[in-house]
Tab-separated table of C-alpha atoms and ligand atoms in Angstrom:
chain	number	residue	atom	x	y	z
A	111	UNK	CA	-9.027	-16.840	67.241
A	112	UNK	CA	-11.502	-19.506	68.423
A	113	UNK	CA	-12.719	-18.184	71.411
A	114	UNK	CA	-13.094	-14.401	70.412
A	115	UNK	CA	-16.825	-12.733	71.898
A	116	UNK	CA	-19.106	-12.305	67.991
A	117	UNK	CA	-21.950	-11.347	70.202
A	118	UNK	CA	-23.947	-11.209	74.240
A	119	UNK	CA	-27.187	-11.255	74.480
A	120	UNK	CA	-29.510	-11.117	77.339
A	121	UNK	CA	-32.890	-12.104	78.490
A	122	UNK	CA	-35.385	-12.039	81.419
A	123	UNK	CA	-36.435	-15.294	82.037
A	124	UNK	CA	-37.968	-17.252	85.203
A	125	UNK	CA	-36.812	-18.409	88.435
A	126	UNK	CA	-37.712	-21.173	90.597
A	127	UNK	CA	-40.126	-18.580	92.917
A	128	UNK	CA	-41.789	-17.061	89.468
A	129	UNK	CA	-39.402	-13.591	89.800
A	130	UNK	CA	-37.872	-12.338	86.926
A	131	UNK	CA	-33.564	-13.089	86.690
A	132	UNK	CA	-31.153	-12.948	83.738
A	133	UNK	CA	-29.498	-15.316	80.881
A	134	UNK	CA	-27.205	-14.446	79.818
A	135	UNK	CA	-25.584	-16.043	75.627
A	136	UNK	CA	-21.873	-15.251	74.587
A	137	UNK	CA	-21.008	-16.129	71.183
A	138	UNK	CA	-17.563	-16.832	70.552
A	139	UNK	CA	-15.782	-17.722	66.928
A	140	UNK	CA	-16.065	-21.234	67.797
A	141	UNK	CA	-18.248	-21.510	70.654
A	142	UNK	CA	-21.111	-20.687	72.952
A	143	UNK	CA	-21.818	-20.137	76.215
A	144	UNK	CA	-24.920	-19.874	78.869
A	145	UNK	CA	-25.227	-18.859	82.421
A	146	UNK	CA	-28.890	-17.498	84.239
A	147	UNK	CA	-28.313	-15.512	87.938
A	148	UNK	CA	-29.983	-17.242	90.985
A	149	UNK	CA	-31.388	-14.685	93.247
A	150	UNK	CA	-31.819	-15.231	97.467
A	151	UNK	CA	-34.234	-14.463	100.246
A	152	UNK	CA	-32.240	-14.667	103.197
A	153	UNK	CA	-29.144	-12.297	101.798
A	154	UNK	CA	-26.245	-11.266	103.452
A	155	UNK	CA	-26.334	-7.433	103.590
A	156	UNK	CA	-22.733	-7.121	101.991
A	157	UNK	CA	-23.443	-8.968	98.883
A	158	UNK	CA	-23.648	-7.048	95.800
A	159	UNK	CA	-26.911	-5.680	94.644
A	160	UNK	CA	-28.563	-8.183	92.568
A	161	UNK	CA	-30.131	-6.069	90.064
A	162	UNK	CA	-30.576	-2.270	89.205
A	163	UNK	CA	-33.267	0.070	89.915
A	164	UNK	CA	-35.974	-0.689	87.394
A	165	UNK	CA	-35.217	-4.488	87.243
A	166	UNK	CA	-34.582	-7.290	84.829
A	167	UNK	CA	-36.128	-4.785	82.192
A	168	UNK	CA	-33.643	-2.269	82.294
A	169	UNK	CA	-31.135	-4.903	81.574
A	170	UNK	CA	-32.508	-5.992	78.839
A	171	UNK	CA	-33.393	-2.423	77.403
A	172	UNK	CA	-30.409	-0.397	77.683
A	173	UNK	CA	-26.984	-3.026	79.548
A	174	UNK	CA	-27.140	-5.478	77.075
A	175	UNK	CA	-26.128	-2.784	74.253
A	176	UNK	CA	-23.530	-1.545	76.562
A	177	UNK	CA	-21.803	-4.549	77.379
A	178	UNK	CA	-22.035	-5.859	73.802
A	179	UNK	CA	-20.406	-3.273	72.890
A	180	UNK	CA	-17.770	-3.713	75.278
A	181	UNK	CA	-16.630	-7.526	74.722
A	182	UNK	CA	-17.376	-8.027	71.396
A	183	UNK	CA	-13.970	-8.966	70.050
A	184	UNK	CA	-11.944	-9.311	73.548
A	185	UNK	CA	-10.998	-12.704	74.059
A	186	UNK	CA	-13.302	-15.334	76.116
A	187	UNK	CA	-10.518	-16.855	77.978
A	188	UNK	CA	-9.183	-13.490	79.566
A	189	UNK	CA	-11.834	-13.453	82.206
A	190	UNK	CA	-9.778	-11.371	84.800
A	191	UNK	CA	-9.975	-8.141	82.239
A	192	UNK	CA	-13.415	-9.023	81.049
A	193	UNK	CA	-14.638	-9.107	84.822
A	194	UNK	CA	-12.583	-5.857	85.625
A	195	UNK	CA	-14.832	-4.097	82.623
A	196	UNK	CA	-17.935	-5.218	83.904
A	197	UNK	CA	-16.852	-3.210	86.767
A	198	UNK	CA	-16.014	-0.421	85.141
A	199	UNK	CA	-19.116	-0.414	83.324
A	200	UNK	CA	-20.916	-0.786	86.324
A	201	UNK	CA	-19.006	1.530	87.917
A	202	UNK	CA	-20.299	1.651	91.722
A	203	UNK	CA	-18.468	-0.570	94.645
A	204	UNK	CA	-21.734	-3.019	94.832
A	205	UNK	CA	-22.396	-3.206	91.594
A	206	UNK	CA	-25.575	-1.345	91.887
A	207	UNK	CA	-25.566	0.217	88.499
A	208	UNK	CA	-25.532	-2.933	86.397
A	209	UNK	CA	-26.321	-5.557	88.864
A	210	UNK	CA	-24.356	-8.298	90.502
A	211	UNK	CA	-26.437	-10.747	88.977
A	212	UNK	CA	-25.974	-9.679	85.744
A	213	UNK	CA	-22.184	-9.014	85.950
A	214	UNK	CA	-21.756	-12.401	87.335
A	215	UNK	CA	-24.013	-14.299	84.472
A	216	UNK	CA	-22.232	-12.746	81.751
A	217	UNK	CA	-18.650	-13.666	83.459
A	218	UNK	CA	-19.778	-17.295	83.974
A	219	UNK	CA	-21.298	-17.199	80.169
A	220	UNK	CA	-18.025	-16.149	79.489
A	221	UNK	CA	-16.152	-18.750	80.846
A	222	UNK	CA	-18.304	-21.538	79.639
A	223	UNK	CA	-18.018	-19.574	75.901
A	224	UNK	CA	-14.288	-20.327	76.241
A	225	UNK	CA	-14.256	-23.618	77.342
A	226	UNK	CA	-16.651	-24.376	74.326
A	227	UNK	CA	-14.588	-22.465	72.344
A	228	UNK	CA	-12.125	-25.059	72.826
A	229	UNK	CA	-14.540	-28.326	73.320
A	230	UNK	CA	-14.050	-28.792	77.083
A	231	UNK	CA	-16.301	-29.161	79.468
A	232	UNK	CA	-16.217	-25.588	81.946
A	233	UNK	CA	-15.060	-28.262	85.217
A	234	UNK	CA	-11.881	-29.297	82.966
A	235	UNK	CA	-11.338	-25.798	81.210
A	236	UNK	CA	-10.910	-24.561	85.207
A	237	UNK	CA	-9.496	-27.561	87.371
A	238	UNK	CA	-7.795	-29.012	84.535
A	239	UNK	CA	-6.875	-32.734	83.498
A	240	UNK	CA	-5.937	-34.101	86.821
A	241	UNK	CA	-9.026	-32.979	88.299
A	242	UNK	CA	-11.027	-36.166	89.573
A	243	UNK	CA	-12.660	-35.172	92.903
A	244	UNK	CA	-16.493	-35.058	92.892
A	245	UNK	CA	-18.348	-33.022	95.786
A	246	UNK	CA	-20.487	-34.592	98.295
A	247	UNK	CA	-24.298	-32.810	98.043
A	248	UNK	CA	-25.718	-31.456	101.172
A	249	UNK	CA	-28.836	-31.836	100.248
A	250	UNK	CA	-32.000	-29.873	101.798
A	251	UNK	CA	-34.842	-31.946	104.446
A	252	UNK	CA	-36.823	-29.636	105.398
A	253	UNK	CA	-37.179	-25.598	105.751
A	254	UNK	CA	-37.999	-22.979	108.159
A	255	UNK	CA	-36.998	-19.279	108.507
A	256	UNK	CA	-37.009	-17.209	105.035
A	257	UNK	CA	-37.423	-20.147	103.126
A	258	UNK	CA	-41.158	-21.313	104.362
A	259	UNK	CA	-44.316	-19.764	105.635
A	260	UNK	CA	-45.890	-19.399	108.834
A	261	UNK	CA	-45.594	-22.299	111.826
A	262	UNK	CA	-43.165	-23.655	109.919
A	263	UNK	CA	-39.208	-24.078	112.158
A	264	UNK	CA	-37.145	-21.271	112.695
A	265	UNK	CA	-34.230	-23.169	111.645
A	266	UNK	CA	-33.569	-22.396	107.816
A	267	UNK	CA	-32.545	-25.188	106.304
A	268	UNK	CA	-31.976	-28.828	107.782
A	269	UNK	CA	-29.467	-30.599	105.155
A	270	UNK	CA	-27.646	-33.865	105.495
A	271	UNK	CA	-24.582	-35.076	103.881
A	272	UNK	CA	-23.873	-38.710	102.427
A	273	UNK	CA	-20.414	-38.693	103.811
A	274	UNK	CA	-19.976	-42.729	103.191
A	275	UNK	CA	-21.235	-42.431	99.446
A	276	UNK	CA	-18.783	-43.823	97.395
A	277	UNK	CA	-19.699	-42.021	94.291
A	278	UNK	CA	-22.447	-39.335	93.405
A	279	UNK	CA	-24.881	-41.349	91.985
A	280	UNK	CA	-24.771	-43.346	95.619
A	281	UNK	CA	-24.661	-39.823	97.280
A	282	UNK	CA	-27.362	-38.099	95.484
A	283	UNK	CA	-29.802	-41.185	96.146
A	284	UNK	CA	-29.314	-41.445	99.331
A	285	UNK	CA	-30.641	-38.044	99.713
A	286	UNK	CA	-33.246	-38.685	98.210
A	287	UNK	CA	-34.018	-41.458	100.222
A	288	UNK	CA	-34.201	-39.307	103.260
A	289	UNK	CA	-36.046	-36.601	101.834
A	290	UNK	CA	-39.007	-39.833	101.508
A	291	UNK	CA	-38.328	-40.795	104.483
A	292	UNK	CA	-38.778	-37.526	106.231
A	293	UNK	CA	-42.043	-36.849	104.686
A	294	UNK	CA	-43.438	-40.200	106.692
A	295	UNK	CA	-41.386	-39.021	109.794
A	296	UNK	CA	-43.104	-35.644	109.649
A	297	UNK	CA	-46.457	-37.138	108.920
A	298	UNK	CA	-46.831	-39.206	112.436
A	299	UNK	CA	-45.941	-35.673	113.904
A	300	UNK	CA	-48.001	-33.262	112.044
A	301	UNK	CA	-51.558	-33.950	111.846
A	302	UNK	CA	-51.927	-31.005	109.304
A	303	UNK	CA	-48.855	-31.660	107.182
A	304	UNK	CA	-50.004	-31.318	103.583
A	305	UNK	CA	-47.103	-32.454	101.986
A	306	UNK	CA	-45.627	-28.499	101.407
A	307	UNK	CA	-42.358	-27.872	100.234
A	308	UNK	CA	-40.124	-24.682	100.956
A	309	UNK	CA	-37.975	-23.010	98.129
A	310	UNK	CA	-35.469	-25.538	97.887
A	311	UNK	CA	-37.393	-27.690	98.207
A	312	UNK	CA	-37.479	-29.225	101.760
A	313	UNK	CA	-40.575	-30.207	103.128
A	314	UNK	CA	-42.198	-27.573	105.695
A	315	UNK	CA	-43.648	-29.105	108.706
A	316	UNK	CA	-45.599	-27.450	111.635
A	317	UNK	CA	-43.307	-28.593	114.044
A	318	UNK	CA	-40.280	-27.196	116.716
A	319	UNK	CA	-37.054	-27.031	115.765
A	320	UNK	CA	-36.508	-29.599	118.230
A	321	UNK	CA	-38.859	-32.163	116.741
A	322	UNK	CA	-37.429	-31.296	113.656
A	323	UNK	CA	-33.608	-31.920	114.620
A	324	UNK	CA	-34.866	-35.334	116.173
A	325	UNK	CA	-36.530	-36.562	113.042
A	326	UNK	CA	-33.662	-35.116	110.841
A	327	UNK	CA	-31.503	-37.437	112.904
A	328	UNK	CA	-33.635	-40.176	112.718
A	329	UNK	CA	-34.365	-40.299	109.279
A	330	UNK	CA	-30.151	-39.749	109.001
A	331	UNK	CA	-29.621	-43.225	110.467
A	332	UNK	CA	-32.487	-45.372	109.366
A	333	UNK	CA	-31.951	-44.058	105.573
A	334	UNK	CA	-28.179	-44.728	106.760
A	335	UNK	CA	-28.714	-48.592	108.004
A	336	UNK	CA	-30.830	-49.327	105.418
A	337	UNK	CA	-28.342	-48.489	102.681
A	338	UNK	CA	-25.105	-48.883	104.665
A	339	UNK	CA	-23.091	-46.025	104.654
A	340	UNK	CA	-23.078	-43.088	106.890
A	341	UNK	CA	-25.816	-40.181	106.305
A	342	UNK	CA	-24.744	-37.314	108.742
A	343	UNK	CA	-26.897	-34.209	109.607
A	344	UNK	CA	-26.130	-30.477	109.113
A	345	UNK	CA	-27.829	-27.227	109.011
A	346	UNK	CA	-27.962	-24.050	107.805
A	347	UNK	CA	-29.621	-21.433	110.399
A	348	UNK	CA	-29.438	-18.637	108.750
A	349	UNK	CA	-28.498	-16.930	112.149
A	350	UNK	CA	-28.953	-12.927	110.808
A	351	UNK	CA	-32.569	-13.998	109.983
A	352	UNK	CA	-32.855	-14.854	113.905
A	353	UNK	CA	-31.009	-12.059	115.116
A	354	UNK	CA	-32.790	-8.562	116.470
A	355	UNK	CA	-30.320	-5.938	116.623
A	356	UNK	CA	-32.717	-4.245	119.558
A	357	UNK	CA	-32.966	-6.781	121.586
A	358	UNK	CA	-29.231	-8.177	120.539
A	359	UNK	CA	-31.209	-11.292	120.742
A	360	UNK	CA	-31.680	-14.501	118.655
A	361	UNK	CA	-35.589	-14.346	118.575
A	362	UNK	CA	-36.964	-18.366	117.573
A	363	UNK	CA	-40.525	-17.584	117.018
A	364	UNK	CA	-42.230	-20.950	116.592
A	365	UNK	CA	-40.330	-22.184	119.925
A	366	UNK	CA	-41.208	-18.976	121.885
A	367	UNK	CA	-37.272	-18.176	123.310
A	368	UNK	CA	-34.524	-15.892	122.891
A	369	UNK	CA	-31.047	-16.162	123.289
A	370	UNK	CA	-28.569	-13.668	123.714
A	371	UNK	CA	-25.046	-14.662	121.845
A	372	UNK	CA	-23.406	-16.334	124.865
A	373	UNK	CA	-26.687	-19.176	124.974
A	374	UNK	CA	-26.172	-19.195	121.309
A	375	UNK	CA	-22.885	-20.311	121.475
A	376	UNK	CA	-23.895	-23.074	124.116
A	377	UNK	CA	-27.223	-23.855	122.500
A	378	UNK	CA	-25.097	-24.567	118.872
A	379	UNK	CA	-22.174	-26.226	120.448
A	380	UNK	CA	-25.087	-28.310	122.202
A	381	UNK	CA	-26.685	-29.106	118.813
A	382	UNK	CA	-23.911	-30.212	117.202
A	383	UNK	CA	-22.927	-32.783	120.239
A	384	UNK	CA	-26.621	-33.951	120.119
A	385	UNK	CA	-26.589	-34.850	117.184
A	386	UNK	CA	-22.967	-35.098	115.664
A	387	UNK	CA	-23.764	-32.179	113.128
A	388	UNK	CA	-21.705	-32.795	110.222
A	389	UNK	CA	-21.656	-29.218	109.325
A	390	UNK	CA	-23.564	-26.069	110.885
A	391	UNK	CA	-23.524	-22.567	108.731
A	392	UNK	CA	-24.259	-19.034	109.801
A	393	UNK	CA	-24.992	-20.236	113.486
A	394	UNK	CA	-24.568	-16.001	114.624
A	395	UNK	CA	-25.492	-13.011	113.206
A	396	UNK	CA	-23.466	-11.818	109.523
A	397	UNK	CA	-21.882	-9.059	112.206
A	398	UNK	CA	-20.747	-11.575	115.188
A	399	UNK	CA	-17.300	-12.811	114.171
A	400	UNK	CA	-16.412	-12.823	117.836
A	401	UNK	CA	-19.499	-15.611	118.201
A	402	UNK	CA	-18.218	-17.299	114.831
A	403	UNK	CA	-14.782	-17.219	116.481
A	404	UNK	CA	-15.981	-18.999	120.057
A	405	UNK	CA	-18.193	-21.634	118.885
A	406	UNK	CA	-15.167	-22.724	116.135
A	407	UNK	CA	-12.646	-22.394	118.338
A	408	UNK	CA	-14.775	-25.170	120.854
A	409	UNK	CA	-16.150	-27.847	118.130
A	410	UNK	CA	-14.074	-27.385	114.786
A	411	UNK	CA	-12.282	-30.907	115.491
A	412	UNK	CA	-16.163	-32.674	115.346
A	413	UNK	CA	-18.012	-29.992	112.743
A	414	UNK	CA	-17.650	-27.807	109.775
A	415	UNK	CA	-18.639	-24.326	111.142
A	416	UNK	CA	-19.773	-22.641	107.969
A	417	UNK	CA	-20.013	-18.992	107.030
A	418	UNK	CA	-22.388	-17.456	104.771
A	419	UNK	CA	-24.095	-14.058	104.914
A	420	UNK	CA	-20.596	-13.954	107.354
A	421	UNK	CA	-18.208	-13.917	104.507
A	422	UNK	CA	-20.858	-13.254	101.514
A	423	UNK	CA	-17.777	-15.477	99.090
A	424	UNK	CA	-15.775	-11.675	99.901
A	425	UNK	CA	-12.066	-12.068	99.774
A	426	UNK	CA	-11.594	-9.755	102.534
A	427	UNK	CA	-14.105	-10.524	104.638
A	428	UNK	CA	-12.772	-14.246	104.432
A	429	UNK	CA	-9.057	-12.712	105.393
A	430	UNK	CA	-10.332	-11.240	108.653
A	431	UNK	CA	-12.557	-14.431	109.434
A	432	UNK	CA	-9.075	-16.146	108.763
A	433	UNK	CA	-7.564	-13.769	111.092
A	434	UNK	CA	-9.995	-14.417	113.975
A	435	UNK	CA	-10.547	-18.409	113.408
A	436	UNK	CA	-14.115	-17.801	112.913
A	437	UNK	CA	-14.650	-20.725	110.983
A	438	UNK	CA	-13.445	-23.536	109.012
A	439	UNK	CA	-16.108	-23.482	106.078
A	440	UNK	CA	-17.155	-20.853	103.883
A	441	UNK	CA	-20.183	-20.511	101.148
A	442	UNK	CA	-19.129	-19.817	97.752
A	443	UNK	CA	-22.080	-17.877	95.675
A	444	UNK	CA	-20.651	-16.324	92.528
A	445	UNK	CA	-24.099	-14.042	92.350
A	446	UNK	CA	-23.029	-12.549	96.341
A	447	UNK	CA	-19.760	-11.090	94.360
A	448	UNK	CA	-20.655	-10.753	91.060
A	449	UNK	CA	-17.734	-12.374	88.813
A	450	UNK	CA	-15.973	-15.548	88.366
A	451	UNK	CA	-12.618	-14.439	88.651
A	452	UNK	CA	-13.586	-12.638	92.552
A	453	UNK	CA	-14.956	-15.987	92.823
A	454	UNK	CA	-12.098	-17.998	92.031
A	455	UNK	CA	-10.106	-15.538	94.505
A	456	UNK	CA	-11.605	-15.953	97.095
A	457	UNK	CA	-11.713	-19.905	96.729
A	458	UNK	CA	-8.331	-19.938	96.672
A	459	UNK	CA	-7.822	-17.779	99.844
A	460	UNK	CA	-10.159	-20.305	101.322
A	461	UNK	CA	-7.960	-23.586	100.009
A	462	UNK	CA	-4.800	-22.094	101.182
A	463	UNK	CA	-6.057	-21.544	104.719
A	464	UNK	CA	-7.147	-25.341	105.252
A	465	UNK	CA	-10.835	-23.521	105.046
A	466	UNK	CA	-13.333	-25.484	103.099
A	467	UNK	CA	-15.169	-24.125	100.006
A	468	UNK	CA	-18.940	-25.026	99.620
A	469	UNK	CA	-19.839	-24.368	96.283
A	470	UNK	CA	-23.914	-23.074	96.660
A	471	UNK	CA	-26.668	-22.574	95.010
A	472	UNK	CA	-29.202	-19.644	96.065
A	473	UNK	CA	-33.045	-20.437	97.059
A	474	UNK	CA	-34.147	-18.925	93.872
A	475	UNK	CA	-32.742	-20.699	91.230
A	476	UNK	CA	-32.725	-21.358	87.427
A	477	UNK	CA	-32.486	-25.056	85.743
A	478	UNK	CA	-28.798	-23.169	85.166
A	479	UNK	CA	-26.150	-26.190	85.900
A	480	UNK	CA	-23.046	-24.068	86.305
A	481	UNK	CA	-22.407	-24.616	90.054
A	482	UNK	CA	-21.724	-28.734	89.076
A	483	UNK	CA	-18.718	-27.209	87.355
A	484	UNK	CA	-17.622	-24.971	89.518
A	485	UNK	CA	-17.646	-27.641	92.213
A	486	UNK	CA	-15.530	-30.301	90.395
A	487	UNK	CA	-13.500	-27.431	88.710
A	488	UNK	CA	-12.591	-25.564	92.174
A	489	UNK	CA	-12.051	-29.368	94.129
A	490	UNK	CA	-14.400	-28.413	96.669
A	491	UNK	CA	-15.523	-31.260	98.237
A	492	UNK	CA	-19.171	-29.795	99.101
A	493	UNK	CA	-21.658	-28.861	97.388
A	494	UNK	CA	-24.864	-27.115	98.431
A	495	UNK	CA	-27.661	-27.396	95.792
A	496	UNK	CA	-30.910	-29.093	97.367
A	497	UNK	CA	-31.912	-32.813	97.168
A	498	UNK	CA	-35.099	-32.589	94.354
A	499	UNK	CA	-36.826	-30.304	92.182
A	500	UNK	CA	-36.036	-29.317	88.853
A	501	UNK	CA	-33.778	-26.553	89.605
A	502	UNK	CA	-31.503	-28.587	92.262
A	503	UNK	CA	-31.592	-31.560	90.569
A	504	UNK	CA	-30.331	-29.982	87.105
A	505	UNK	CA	-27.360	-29.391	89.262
A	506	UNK	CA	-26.787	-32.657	90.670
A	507	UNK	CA	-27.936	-34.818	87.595
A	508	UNK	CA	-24.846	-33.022	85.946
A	509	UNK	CA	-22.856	-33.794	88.291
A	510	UNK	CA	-23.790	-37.266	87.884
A	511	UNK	CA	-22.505	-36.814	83.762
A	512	UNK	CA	-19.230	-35.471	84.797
A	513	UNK	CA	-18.988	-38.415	87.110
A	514	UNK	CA	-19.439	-40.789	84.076
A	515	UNK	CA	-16.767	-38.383	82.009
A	516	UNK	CA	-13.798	-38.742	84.751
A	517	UNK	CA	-11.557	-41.702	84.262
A	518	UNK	CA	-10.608	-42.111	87.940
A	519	UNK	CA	-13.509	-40.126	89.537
A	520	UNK	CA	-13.166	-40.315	93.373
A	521	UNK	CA	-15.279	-38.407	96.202
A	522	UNK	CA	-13.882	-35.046	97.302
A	523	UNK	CA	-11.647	-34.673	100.696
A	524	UNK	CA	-11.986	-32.652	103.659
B	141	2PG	O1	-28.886	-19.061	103.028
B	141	2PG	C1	-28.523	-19.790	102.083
B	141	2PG	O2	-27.533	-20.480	102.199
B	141	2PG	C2	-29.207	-19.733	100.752
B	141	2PG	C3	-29.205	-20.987	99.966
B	141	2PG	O3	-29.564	-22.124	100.663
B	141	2PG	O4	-30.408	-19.090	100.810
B	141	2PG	P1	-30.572	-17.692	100.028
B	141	2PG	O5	-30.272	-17.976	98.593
B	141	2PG	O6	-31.999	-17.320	100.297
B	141	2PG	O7	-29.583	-16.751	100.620
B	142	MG	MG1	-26.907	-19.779	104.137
């Protein structure tokens, strides 16, 4: 059969901060597939473990044989048993054996093995022919928090969305327009701005997170005017970074404050009214979905309340943030659960409870463009991948392919 596994094989290669991650090749009769693990720096302490003790090298050494051995002639296409004996292999609950990020880079390899197997593209082998819908990129301004160095804002990530694009090609300039634009908005504010960049990408100025929302905003509606559609802003603060479990405070260094959860909920909910966020993610600590809860149940009519490290793309940890309205958004990072079929569970849980999925990549990437896929293939109508640099932009530029591929291609719907 066509899409039987010949062979896996498995190297170390580079990511995007010069550590060490996975690619993974699966070999099928009549195709071939190839996925490389992201890793991240500001990870949600319920996401699998990334790698096993002794690193990318033990991978290579002594799991490639083992899982070799294991799929070489099971059939591509039956993911859901392939990913339930890379668990078995592995063997623990987090994956810590094996790794998450090398269970999860075989599965995708897997996946995109069968689709070759049978000449389609890995979006169309998972959403089918009907799919159409393209995601709108949030794409990444300017860093703080985990992301940057010191002085930079506490804030992680400060992202804006294209939301009046009328295609991705439209969308994905536009971006970059503000990304330029920013740079001159944070030079007449930062005397000692070199021009650095974060991990995704953003640029890192030695400013407040104050200054920082203001310019984001600014830069949102003069990129906006100038091309004519609407830019909004979002962010992405990373809350568990903030929070200290001592104090059960949210400790923003550069700015000199703390808040305790009820000022975070006003000081959020104040933020996004400011300036008509478009989206906010993992405004409270991974623990808080009591604070989740609150701040969604106050501003989910105006904003996409996002969780990350919150839900860490876990199907049950999505059911109880169902349960308790904690948000209307979640992050969807195949390496946080290690396959594509948990994956593809816990999207769907997400689509059938209204709660939108926001297909992600992590702030150590590969050139890898699986995400694109994933995007168009699960409809989401987000997706969070950066604005420029060679990993984030091998993302969106295949996004902009699959836009040229889709007969009726339309933007995504919230
Ligand atoms: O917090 C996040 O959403 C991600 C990606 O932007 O960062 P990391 O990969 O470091 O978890
Ligand atoms: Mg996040």
């Amino acid at each position: 059969m066509d899409s039987i596994i010949e062979d896996v094989q498995v190297r170390k290669i580079l990511d995007s901060r010069g550590n060490p991650t996975v690619e993974v090749d699966v070999t099928t009769w009549n195709g071939f597939g190839r996925a490389a693990a992201p890793s991240g720096a500001s990870t949600g302490s319920r996401e699998v473990v990334s790698f096993p003790e002794g690193g990318v090298d033990v991978i290579v050494s002594e799991v490639e044989d083992v899982i070799a051995s294991e799929l070489i002639g099971m059939d591509a296409r039956d993911i859901n048993t392939i990913d339930e004996v890379l668990r078995e292999v592995d063997g623990t609950d987090n994956l810590s054996a094996i790794g998450g990020n090398t269970t999860v880079a075989v599965s995708l390899a897997v996946m995109k093995a069968a689709a070759a197997s049978y000449n389609m593209p890995l979006y169309k082998y998972l959403g089918g022919n009907l799919v159409n819908e393209l995601p709108y990129p949030l794409g990444n301004m300017m860093n703080g928090g985990a992301h940057a160095g010191i002085n930079a804002p506490d804030i992680q990530e400060f992202l804006v969305v294209p939301v009046g694009a009328r295609n991705v090609v439209e969308a994905i300039f536009a971006n970059a327009s503000v990304h330029k634009k920013l740079k001159e908005l944070i030079q007449s504010r930062d005397s000692n701005f070199t021009g650095g960049k974060g991990d995704e990408g953003g640029w890192v100025p030695n400013i407040s997170n104050d200054a920082a929302l203001e310019i984001q905003a600014q830069a949102c509606e003069e990129v906006g005017d100038e091309l004519g559609i609407e830019i909004r802003p979002s962010l992405d603060m990373a809350a568990s970074e903030l929070w200290d479990s001592e104090k059960q405070k949210y400790v923003y260094a550069q700015d000199g404050v703390q808040k305790d959860t009820g000022e975070q909920i006003e000081f959020v909910k104040d933020i996004i009214e400011t300036y008509n966020m478009f989206y906010v993610e993992d405004p409270f600590d991974e623990s808080d979905f009591e604070g989740f809860s609150q701040l969604t149940s106050k501003v989910s009519d105006k904003c996409l309340v996002c969780g990350d490290d919150l839900f860490v793309t876990n199907k049950e940890l999505l059911a109880k943030g169902i349960e308790m309205n904690a948000a209307n958004a979640i992050i969807i990072k195949p390496n946080q659960i290690g396959s594509l079929s948990e994956t593809y569970a816990t999207v769907k849980l997400a689509k059938e409870n209204n709660i939108v999925p926001v297909v992600s990549h992590r702030s150590g990437e590969t050139t890898d463009e699986t995400i694109a896929h994933l995007a168009v293939g699960f409809a989401s109508p987000l997706i969070k991948t950066g604005a420029i640099g060679g990993e984030r932009i091998a993302k969106l530029n295949e996004l902009v392919r699959i836009e040229e591929e889709l007969l009726n291609p339309k933007m995504g719907h919230f």
